[in-house]
Amino acid sequence: MTERISIEQVVARERGDVWRFFNEPEHIVNWNFATDDWRCPRAENDLRAGGRLCARMEAKDGSFGFDFEAVYDEVEHDVKLAYTMTDGRQAETSFEDVEGGTRVSTTFDAEQENPAEMQRAGWQAILDNFKKYAESA
């Protein structure tokens, strides 16, 4: 059985803005990395069921990089995204109005190569970076 990992963050912005910053490629490239020594130089996002997400993630020094790719299983505008990554793992992100802004919650299937806590910390760092970007945009 695959372990599921959940992360969340409350972003002090309206849900429509949060959705846009989370999904539009011109915004994705500004936040989709866990630390300042990484970057996301390009992103493509066909935001519909059957559409493809591709975001290039790489170390700024050029030592390592990869394409994060997935196909959307479900897209409910301003509310929810569900996708399957190229390795078959699944993830779901929801957007919910809460006091003070929008709660962004993601649950994803853990991969088998790295400890679950390392994966949780990495995905949470990216979501924290998203919050920082979205609140300053």
Coordinates of C-alpha atoms in Angstrom, one line a residue, residues 32-121:
N32 CA 8.1 26.1 -7.9
F33 CA 11.3 25.3 -6.0
A34 CA 12.1 24.4 -2.4
T35 CA 15.2 26.4 -1.8
D36 CA 16.9 29.5 -3.2
D37 CA 19.6 27.4 -4.9
W38 CA 17.0 25.9 -7.2
R39 CA 14.9 27.4 -9.9
C40 CA 12.0 26.6 -12.3
P41 CA 13.1 28.1 -15.6
R42 CA 10.0 27.0 -17.6
A43 CA 6.5 25.6 -17.0
E44 CA 3.7 24.5 -19.2
N45 CA 0.2 23.8 -17.9
D46 CA -2.8 22.6 -20.0
L47 CA -5.3 23.0 -17.1
R48 CA -8.1 20.5 -18.1
A49 CA -8.8 16.8 -17.5
G50 CA -6.4 15.0 -19.8
G51 CA -4.2 18.0 -20.0
R52 CA -0.5 17.9 -19.1
L53 CA 1.6 19.8 -16.5
C54 CA 5.3 20.1 -17.0
A55 CA 7.6 22.1 -14.9
R56 CA 11.4 22.1 -15.2
M57 CA 13.1 22.1 -11.9
E58 CA 16.9 22.4 -11.6
A59 CA 19.8 23.5 -9.4
K60 CA 21.0 27.0 -10.3
D61 CA 24.6 25.6 -10.5
G62 CA 23.5 23.2 -13.2
S63 CA 24.5 20.1 -11.2
F64 CA 21.0 18.5 -11.3
G65 CA 17.6 18.9 -12.9
F66 CA 14.4 17.1 -13.9
D67 CA 11.1 17.7 -15.5
F68 CA 8.1 17.3 -13.1
E69 CA 5.3 15.9 -15.3
A70 CA 1.8 14.9 -14.7
V71 CA -1.6 14.5 -16.5
Y72 CA -4.7 15.9 -14.9
D73 CA -7.4 13.5 -13.9
E74 CA -9.7 16.2 -12.6
V75 CA -9.8 20.0 -12.7
E76 CA -12.6 21.9 -10.8
H77 CA -11.8 25.5 -11.4
D78 CA -10.8 27.4 -8.2
V79 CA -11.6 24.3 -6.1
K80 CA -9.5 21.2 -6.9
L81 CA -6.9 19.6 -9.0
A82 CA -6.1 15.9 -9.2
Y83 CA -3.3 14.5 -11.4
T84 CA -1.2 11.4 -12.0
M85 CA 2.6 11.8 -12.2
T86 CA 4.6 10.0 -14.9
D87 CA 5.6 7.3 -12.4
G88 CA 2.0 6.5 -11.6
R89 CA 1.8 8.3 -8.3
Q90 CA -1.3 10.5 -7.7
A91 CA -1.8 13.9 -6.1
E92 CA -4.7 16.1 -5.3
T93 CA -4.7 19.8 -4.3
S94 CA -7.7 21.7 -3.0
F95 CA -8.4 25.4 -2.5
E96 CA -10.7 26.4 0.3
D97 CA -11.9 29.7 1.6
V98 CA -10.9 30.2 5.2
E99 CA -10.6 33.1 7.6
G100 CA -7.6 35.1 6.5
G101 CA -7.4 33.8 2.9
T102 CA -7.3 30.4 1.1
R103 CA -6.2 27.1 2.4
V104 CA -4.2 25.1 -0.1
S105 CA -4.0 21.4 0.8
T106 CA -2.1 18.8 -1.2
T107 CA -2.1 15.0 -0.6
F108 CA 0.2 12.9 -2.7
D109 CA 1.5 9.3 -3.0
A110 CA 5.0 8.9 -1.5
E111 CA 7.7 7.5 -3.8
Q112 CA 9.8 4.6 -2.6
E113 CA 13.3 6.1 -3.0
N114 CA 13.4 8.7 -0.3
P115 CA 12.0 8.8 3.3
A116 CA 8.5 10.0 3.6
E117 CA 9.5 12.8 6.0
M118 CA 12.1 14.1 3.4
Q119 CA 9.4 14.1 0.7
R120 CA 6.9 15.9 3.0
A121 CA 9.5 18.5 3.9

